[in-house]
CSV table of C-alpha atoms in Angstrom, one decimal:
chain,number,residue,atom,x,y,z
J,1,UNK,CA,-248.5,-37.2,-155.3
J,2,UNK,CA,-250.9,-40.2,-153.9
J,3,UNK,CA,-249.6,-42.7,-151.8
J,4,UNK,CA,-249.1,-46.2,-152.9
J,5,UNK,CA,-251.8,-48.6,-152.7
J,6,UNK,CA,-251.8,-51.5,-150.8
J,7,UNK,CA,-254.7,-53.7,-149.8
J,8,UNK,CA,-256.4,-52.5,-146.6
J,9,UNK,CA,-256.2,-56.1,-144.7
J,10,UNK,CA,-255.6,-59.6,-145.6
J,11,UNK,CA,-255.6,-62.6,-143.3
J,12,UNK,CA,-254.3,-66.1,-143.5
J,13,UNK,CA,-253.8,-69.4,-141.1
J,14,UNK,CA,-251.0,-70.2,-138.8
J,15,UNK,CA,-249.0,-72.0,-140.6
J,16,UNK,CA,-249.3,-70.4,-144.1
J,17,UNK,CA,-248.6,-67.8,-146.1
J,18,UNK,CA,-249.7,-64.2,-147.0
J,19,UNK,CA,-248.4,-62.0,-150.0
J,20,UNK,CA,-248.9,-58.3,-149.5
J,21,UNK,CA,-249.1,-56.0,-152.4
J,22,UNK,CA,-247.6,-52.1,-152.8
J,23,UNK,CA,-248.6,-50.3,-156.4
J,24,UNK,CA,-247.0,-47.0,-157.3
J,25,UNK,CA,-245.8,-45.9,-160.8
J,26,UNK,CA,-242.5,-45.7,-162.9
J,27,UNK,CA,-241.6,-42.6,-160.8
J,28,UNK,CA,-241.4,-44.7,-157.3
J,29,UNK,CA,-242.0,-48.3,-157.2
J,30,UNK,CA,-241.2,-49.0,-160.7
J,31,UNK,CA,-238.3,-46.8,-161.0
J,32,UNK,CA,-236.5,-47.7,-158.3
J,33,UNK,CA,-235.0,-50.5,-156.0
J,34,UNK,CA,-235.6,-48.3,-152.6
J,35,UNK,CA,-238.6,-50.2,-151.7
J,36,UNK,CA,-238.7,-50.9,-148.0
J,37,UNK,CA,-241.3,-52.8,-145.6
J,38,UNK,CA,-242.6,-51.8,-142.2
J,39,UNK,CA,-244.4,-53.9,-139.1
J,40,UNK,CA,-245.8,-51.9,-136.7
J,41,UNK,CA,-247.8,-53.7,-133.7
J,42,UNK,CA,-250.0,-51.2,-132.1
J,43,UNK,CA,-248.8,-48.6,-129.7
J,44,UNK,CA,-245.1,-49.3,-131.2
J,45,UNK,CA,-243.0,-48.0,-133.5
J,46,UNK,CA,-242.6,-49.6,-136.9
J,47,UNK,CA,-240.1,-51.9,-137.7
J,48,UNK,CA,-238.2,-52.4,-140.5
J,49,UNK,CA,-238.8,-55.8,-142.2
J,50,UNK,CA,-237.6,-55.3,-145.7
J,51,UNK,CA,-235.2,-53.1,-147.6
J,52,UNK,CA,-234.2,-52.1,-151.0
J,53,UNK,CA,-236.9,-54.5,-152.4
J,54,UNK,CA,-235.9,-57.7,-151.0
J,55,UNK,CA,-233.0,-57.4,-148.6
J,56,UNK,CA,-233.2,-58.4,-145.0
J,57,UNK,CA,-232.0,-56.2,-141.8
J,58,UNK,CA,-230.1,-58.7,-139.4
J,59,UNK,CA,-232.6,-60.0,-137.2
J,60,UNK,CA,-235.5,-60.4,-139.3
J,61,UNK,CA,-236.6,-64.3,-139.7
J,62,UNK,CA,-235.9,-65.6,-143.6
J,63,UNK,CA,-239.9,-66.2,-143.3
J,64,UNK,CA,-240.1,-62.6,-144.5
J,65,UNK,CA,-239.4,-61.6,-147.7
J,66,UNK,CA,-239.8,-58.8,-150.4
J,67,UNK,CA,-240.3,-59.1,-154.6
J,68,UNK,CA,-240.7,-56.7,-157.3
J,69,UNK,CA,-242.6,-56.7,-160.6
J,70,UNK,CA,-243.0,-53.4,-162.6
J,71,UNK,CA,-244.4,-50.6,-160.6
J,72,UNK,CA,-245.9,-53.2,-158.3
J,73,UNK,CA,-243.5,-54.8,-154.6
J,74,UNK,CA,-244.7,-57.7,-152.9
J,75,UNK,CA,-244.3,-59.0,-149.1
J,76,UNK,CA,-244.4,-62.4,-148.5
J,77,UNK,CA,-244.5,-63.5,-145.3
J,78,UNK,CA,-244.3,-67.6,-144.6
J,79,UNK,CA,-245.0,-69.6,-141.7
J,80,UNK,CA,-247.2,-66.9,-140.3
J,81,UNK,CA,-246.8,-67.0,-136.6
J,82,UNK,CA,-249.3,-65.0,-134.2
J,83,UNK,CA,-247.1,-63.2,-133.6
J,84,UNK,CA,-247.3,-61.8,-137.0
J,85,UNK,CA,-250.7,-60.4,-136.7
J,86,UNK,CA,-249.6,-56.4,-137.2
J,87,UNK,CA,-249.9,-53.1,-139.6
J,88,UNK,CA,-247.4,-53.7,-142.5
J,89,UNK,CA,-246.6,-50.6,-144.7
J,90,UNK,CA,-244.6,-50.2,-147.8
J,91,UNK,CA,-242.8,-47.3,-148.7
J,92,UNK,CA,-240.7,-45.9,-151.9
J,93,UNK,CA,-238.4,-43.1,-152.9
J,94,UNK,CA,-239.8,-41.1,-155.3
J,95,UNK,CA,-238.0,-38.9,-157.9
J,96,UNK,CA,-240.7,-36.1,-158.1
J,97,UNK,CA,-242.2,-33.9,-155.2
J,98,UNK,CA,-242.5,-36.0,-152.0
J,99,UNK,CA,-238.8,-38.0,-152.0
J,100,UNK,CA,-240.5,-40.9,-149.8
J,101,UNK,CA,-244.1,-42.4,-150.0
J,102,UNK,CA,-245.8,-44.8,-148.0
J,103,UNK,CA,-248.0,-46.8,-148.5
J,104,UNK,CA,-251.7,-46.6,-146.6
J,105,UNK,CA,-250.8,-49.9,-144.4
J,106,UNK,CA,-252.4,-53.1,-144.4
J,107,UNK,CA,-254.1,-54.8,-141.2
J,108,UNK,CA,-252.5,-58.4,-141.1
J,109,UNK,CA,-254.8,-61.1,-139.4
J,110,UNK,CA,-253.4,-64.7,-138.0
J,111,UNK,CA,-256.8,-66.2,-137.9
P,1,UNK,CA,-227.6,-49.8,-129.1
P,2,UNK,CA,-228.8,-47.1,-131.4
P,3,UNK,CA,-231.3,-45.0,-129.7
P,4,UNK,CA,-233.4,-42.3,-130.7
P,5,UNK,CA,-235.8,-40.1,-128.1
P,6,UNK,CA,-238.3,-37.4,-129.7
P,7,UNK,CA,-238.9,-34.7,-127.0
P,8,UNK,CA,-241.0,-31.4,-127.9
P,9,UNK,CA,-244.6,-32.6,-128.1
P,10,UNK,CA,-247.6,-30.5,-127.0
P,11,UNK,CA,-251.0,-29.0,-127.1
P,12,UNK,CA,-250.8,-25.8,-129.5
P,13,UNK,CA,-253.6,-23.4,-130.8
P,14,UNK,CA,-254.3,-23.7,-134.9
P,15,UNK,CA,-251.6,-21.3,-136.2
P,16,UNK,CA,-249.7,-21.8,-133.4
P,17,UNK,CA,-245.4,-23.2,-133.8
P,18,UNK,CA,-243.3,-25.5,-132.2
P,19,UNK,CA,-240.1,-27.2,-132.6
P,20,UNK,CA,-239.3,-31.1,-132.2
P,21,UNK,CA,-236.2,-32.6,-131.0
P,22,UNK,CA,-234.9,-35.8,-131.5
P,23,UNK,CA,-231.7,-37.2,-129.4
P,24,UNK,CA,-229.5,-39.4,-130.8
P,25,UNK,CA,-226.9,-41.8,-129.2
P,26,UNK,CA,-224.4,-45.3,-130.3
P,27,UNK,CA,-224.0,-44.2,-133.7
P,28,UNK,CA,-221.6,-41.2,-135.7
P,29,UNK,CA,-225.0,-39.4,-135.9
P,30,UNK,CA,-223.2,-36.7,-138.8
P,31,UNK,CA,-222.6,-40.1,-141.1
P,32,UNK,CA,-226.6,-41.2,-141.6
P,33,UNK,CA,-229.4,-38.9,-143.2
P,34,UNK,CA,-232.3,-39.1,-140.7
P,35,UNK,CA,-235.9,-38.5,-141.5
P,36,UNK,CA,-239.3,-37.6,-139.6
P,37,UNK,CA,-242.2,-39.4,-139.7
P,38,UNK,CA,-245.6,-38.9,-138.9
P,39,UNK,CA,-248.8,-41.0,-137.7
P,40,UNK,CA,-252.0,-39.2,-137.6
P,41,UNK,CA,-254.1,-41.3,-134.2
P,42,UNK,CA,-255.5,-44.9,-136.0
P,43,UNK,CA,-254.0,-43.2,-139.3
P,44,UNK,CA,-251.3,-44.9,-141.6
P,45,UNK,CA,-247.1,-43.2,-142.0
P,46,UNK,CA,-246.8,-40.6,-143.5
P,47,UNK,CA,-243.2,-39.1,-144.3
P,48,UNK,CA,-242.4,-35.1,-143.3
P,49,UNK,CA,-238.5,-34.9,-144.4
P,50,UNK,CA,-234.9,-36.0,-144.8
P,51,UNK,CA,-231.5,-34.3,-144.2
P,52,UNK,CA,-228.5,-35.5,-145.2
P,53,UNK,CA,-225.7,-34.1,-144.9
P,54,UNK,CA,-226.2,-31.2,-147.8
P,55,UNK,CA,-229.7,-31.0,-148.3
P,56,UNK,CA,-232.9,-31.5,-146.9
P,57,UNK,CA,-236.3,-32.8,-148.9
P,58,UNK,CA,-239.6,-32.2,-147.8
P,59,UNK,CA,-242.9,-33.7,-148.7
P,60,UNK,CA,-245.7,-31.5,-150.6
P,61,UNK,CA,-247.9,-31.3,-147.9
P,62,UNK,CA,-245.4,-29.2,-145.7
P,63,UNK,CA,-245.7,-26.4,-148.2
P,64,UNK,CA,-242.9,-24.3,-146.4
P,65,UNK,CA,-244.2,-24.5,-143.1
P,66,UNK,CA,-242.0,-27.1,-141.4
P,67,UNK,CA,-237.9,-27.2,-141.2
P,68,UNK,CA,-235.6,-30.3,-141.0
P,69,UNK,CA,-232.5,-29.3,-139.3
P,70,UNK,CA,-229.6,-31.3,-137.7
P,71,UNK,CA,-226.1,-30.0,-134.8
P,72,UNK,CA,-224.2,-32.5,-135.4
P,73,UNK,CA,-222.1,-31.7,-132.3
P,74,UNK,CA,-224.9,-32.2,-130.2
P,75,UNK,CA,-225.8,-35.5,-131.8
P,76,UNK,CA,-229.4,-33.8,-132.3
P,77,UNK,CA,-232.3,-34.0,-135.3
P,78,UNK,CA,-234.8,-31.2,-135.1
P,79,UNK,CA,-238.2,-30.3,-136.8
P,80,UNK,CA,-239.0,-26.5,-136.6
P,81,UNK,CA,-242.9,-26.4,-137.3
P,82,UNK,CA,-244.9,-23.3,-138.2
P,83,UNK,CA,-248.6,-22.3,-139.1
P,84,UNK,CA,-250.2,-25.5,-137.6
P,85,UNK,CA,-253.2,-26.7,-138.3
P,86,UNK,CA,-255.5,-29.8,-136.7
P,87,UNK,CA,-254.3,-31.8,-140.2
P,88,UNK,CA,-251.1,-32.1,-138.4
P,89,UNK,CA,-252.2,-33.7,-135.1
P,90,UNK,CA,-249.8,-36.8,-134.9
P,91,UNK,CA,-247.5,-38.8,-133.3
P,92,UNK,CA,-244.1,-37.9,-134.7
P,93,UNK,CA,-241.0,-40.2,-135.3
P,94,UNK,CA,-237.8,-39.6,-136.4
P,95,UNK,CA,-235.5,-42.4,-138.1
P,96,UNK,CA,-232.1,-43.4,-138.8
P,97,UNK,CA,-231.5,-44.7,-142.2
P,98,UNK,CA,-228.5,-48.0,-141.5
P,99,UNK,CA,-226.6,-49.5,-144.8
P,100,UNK,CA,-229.2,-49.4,-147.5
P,101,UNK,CA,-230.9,-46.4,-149.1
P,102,UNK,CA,-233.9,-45.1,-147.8
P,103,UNK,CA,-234.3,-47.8,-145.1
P,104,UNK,CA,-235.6,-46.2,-141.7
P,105,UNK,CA,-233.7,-49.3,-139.9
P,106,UNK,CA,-234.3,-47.3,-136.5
P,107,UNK,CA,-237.3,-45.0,-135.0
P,108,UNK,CA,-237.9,-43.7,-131.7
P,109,UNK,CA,-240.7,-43.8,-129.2
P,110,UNK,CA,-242.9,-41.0,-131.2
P,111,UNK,CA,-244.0,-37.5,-129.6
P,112,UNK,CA,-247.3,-36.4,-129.6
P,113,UNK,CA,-248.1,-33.1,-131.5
P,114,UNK,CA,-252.3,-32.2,-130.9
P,115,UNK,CA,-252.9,-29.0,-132.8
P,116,UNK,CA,-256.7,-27.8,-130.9
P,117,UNK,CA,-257.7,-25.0,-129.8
């Protein structure tokens, strides 16, 4: 089973946004509403952004939020802040083999 | 506050085994399915397994080597791991899902498994 594909970086201005995409298939993504989004800063664990496609955990600014369209989720992340500038990674349960996939992470850049 | 602490970590030959722990605390640990995680140094996540309460799932690449296990009295996760090899050099998490489905809403510090001989 591959992992899902995101986009290996994107970057964007303070100020605006950014829209990070996660493609799987009909077995993961597209099958299911269990996608989830991670931040990880480096040398820290990740965090939990996103769950379930587009809920938020308590905490987590309104700036972030998740989509889905077919086999392909979406982060969107407004009003990027520097602090923003992090590894984001999508992951998905899968009904076949491997239960969970991840994405392989993409490299957020506040320019 | 939730907290999660990995303990176990170390050096070990190719072939070699070892066995992970992962204490947890603030939470009724035998309620929540908890997970490992792995991160290969300057590598991406990569998910090792899930137990719930009456099974466990295991990702393809573990191929019978590895074993999720939970003592729910001792409020303890644990990852038996057998027949290493340098592939499996990581950092190792383990998670706590919260009120959604599949959503790792906590993770510990991470312990260090180098497989080198």
């Amino acid at each position: 089973q591959s992992a899902l594909t995101q986009p290996p970086s994107a970057s964007e201005s303070p100020g605006q946004s950014v829209t990070i995409s996660c493609t799987g298939t009909s077995s993961d993504v597209g099958g299911y509403n269990y996608v989830s989004w991670y931040q990880q800063h480096p040398g820290k664990a990740p965090k939990l952004m996103i769950y379930e496609v587009s809920k938020r955990p308590s905490g987590v600014p309104d700036r972030f939020s998740g989509s889905k369209s077919g086999n392909t989720a979406s982060l969107t992340v407004s009003g990027l802040l520097a602090d923003d500038e992090a590894d984001y990674y999508c992951s998905s349960y899968a009904d076949r083999g491997t239960r969970v996939l991840f994405g392989g992470g993409t490299k957020l850049t506040v320019l | 506050e939730v907290q999660l602490v990995e303990s176990g970590g170390v050096v070990v030959q190719p072939g070699g085994s070892l066995r992970l722990s992962c204490a947890a605390s603030a939470f009724t640990f035998d309620d929540y399915t908890m997970h490992w995680v792995r991160q290969a140094p300057g590598k991406g996540l990569e998910w090792v397994s899930l137990i719930n309460s009456v099974d466990t799932f295991y990702a393809e690449f573990v191929k019978g080597r590895f074993t999720i296990s939970r003592d729910n009295s001792k409020n303890s996760l644990y990852l038996q791991m057998n027949s290493l090899t340098v592939e499996d050099t990581a950092f190792y998490y383990c998670a706590k899902e919260d009120s959604g489905w599949y959503d790792l809403a906590y993770w510990g510090q991470g312990s260090l498994v180098t497989v080198s001989s």
